[in-house]
Short mmCIF file of C-alpha atoms in Angstrom, two decimals:
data_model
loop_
_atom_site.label_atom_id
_atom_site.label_comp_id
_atom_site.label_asym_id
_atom_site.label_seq_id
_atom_site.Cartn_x
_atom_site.Cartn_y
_atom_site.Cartn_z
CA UNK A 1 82.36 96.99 111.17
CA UNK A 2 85.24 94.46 110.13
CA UNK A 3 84.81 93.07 106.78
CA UNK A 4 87.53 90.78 105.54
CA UNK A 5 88.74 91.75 102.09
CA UNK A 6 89.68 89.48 98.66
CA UNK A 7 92.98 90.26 97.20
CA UNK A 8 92.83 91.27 93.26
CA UNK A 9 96.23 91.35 91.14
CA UNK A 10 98.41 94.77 91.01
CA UNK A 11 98.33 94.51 95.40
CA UNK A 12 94.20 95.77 95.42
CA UNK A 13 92.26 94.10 97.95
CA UNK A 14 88.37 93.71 97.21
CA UNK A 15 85.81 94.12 100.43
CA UNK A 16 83.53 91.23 100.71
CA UNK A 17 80.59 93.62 101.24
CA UNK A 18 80.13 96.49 98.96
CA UNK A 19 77.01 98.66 98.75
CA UNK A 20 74.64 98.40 95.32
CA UNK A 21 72.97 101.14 93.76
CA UNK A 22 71.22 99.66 91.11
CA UNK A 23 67.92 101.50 90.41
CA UNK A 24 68.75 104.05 93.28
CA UNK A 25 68.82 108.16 91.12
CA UNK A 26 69.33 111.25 92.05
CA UNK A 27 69.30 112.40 95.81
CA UNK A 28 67.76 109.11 96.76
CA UNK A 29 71.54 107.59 95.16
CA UNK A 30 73.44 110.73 97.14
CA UNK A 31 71.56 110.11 100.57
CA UNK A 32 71.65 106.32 100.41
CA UNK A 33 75.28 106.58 99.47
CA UNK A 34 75.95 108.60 102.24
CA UNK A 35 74.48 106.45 105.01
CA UNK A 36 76.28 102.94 103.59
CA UNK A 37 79.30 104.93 104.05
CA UNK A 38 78.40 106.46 107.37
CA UNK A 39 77.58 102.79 108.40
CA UNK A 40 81.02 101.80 107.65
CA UNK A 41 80.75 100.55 104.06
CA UNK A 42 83.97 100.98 102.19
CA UNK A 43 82.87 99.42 98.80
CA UNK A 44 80.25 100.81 96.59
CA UNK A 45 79.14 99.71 93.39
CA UNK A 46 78.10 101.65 90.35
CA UNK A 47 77.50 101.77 86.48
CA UNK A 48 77.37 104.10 83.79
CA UNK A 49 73.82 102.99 82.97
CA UNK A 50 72.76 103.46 86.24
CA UNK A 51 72.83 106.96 85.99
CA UNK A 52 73.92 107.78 89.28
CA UNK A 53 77.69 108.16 88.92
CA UNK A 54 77.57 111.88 90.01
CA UNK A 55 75.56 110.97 93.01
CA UNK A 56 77.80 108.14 93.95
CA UNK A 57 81.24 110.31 93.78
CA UNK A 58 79.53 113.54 94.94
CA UNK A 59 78.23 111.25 98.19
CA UNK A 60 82.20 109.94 98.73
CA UNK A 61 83.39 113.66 98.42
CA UNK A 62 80.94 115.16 100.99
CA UNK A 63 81.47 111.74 103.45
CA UNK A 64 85.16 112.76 104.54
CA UNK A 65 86.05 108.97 104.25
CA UNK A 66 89.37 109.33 103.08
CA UNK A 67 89.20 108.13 99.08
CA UNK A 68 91.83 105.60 99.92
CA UNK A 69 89.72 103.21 102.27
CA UNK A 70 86.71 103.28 100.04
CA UNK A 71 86.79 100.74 96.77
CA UNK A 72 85.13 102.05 93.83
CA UNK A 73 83.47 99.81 90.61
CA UNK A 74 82.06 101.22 88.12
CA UNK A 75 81.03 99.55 84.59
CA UNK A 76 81.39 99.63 80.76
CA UNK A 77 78.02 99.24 78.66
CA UNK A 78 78.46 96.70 76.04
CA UNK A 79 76.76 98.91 73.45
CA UNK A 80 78.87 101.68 73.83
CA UNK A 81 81.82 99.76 71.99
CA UNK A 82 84.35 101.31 70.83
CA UNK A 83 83.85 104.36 73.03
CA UNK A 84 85.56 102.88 75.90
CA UNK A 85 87.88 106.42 76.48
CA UNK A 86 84.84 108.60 76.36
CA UNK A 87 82.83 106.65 78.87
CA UNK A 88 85.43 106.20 81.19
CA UNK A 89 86.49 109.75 81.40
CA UNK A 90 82.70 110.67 81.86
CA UNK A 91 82.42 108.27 84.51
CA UNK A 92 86.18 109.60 86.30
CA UNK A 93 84.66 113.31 85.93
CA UNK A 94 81.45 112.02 87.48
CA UNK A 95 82.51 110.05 90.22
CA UNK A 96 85.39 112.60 90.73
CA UNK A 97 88.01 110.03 90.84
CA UNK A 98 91.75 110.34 89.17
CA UNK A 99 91.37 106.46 88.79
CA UNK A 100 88.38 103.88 89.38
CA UNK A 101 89.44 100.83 91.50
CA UNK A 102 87.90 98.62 89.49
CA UNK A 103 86.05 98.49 85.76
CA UNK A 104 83.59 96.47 84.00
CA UNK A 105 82.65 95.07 80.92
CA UNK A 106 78.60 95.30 82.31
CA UNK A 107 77.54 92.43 80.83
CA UNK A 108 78.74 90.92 76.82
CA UNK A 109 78.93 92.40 73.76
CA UNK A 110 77.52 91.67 70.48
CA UNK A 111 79.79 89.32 68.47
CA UNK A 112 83.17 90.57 67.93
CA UNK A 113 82.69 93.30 70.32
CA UNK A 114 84.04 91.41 73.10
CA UNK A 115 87.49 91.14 72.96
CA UNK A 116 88.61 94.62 71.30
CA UNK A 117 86.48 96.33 74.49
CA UNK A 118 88.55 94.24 77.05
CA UNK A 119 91.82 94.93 75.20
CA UNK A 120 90.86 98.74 75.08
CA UNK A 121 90.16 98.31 79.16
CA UNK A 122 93.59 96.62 79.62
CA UNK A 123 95.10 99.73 78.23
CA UNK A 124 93.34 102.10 80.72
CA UNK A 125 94.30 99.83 83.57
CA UNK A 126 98.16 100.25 82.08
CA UNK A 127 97.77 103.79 81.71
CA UNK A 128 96.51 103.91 85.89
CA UNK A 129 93.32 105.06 84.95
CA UNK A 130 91.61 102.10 86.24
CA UNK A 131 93.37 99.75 89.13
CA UNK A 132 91.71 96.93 87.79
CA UNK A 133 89.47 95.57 85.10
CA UNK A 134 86.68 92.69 85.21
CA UNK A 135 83.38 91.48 83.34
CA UNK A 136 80.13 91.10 84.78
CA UNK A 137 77.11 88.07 83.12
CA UNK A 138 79.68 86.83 81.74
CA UNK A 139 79.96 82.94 80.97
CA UNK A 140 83.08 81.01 81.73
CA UNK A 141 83.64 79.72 78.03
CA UNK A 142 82.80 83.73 77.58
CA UNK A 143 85.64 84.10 79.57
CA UNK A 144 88.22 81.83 78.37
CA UNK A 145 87.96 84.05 75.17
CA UNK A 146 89.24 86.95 76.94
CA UNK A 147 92.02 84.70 78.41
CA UNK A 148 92.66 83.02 75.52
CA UNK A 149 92.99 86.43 73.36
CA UNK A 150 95.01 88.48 75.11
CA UNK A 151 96.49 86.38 78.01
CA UNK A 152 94.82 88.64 80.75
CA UNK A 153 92.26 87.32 82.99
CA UNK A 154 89.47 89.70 84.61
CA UNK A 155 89.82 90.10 87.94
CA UNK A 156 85.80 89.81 88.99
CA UNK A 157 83.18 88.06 87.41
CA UNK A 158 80.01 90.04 88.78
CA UNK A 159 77.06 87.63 88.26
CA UNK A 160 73.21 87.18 89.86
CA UNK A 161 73.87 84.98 92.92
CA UNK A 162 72.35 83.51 96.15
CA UNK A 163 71.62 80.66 97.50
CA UNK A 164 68.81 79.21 95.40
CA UNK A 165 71.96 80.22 92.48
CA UNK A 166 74.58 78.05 94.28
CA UNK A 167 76.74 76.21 91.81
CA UNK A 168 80.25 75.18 93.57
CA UNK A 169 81.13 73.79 90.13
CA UNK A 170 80.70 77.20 88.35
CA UNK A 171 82.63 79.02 91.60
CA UNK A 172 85.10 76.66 91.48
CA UNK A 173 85.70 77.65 87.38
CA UNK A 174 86.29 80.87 88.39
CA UNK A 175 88.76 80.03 90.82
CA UNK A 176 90.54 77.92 88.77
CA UNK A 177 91.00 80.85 86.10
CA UNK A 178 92.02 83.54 89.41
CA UNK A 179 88.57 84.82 88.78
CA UNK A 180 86.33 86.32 91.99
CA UNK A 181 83.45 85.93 91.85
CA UNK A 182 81.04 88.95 93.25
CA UNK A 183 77.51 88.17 93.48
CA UNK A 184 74.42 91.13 93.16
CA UNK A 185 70.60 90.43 93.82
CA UNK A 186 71.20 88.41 97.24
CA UNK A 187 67.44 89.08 98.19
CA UNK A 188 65.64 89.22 94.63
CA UNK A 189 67.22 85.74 94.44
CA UNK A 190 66.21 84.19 97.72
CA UNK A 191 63.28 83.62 99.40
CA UNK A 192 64.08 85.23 103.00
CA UNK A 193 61.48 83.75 104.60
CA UNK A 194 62.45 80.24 103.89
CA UNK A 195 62.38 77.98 107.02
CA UNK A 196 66.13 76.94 106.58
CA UNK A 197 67.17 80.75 106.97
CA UNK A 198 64.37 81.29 109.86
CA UNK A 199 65.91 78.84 111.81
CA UNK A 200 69.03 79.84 111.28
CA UNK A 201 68.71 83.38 112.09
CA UNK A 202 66.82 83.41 114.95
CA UNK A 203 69.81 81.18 116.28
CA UNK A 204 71.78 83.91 115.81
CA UNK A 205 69.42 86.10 116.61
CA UNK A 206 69.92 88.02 113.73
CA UNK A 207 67.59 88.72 110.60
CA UNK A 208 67.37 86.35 107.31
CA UNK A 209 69.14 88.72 105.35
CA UNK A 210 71.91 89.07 107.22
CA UNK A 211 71.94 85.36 107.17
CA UNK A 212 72.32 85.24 103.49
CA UNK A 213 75.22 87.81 103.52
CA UNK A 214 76.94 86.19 105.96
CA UNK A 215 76.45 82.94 103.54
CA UNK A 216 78.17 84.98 100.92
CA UNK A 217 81.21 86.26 102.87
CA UNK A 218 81.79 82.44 104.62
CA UNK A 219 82.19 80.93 100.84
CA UNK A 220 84.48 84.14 99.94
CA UNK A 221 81.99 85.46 97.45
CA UNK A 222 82.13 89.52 97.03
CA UNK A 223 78.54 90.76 97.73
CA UNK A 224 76.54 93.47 96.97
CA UNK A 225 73.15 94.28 99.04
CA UNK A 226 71.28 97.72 98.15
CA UNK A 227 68.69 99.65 100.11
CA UNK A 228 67.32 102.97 100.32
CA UNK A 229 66.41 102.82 104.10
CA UNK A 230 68.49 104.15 106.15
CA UNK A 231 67.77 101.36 108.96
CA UNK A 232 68.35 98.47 106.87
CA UNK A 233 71.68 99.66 105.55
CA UNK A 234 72.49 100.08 108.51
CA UNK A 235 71.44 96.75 109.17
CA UNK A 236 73.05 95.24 106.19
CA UNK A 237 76.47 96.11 107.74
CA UNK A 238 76.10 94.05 110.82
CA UNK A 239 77.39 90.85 109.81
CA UNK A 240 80.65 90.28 111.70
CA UNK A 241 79.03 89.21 115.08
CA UNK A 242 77.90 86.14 114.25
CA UNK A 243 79.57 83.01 112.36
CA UNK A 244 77.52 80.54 110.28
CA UNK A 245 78.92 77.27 111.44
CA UNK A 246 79.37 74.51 108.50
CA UNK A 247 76.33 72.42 109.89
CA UNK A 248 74.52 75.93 108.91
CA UNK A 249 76.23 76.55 105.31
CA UNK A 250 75.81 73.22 104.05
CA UNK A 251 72.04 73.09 105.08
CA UNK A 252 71.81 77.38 103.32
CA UNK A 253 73.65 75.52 99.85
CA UNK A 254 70.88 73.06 99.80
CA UNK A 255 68.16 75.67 98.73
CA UNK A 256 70.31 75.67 95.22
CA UNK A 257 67.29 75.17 93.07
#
């Protein structure tokens, strides 16, 4: 598998795909872990709420992928403010990572909360314990606060996203700002058996939700499908054999609802 990467600031460089693991515990987290990574998966995505931190780093230590080709998010919950040091060094001793590629914010804070949390993460990312730092549901004028405050943009936005959520305007925000944009729920958001992404697949001869990944990594958005079957991870991965062609894009950003 060849998956084209997005840079982030500091010389990182983000891969398009990444494996969720939202909802996925305990040996069901470690084995599905292990198979994205076997499949050739070299981003996986995590969060302190999740509760499957230890699964997730115990998985990368067992796969003998070599820590350096595998990026590694993990993220901050907003109600643990002003703990930011104690729940990253959990989630480093958990994962069992010297430093987390990239951290954060999991979605906003309560008022006030916002900006001392991000300037606490800019620290850690100072100090090398994190490689980079980001915000996920956050809003752009949500943002712009951030910016505005302390002069540091995040790196990622990490919003819900597919093609029913298309919104070039509110990608094109982000851009302007040196924001990426990394989309999670690419399924729970789109209707897979839509006749648009029929057609197209069987074109390709491929299924509808590799269609809708493929959608994602043609517009440059990072995204992040999750399964526990070992098949469809699998499955998941293959998206590098076929090209959507721009007839086929602009008829997928049409189902915007």
């Amino acid at each position: 598998m060849t998956i084209a990467s997005v840079p982030l600031d500091g010389g990182l460089s983000m891969p398009l795909l990444g494996f969720g693991t939202w909802q996925i515990e305990g040996q069901a987290a470690y084995e599905a872990v292990r198979e994205a990574l076997e499949a050739g998966y070299r981003h996986l995505d995590t969060a302190t709420v999740y509760g499957n931190e230890a699964e997730v780093g115990r998985a990368l230590a067992d796969s003998g992928v070599p820590r350096d080709e595998v990026f590694v998010t993990t993220k901050m919950p907003a109600h643990q403010a002003g703990q930011e040091r104690e729940v990253l060094a959990a989630s480093l001793e958990a994962l069992r990572l010297s430093a987390i590629d990239l951290w954060l914010i999991h979605w906003q804070p309560s008022a006030g909360h916002s900006v001392p949390m991000w300037r606490a993460m800019l620290a850690a990312r100072d100090e090398g314990l994190v490689r980079a730092v980001g915000v996920s549901n956050y809003d752009i004028k949500d943002i712009d606060e951030l910016i505005d405050e302390t002069g540091q943009k995040p790196a990622v936005n990490q919003i819900k996203w597919g093609p029913s959520l298309y919104d070039p305007s509110l990608v094109a925000e982000h851009r302007d700002r040196g924001v990426v944009v990394e989309g999670y729920s690419p399924f729970k958001t789109t209707n897979l058996k839509d006749p648009v992404l029929t057609r197209i697949a069987s074109a390709h001869g491929v299924d509808t939700a590799r269609v809708v990944l493929r959608w994602h990594i043609q517009h440059g958005i990072v995204v992040i499908p999750k399964s526990v079957t070992p098949e469809r991870i699998s499955r998941n991965a293959q998206i590098d054999g076929f090209v959507l062609s721009e007839e086929e894009m602009a008829h997928i950003d049409k189902l915007r609802r």
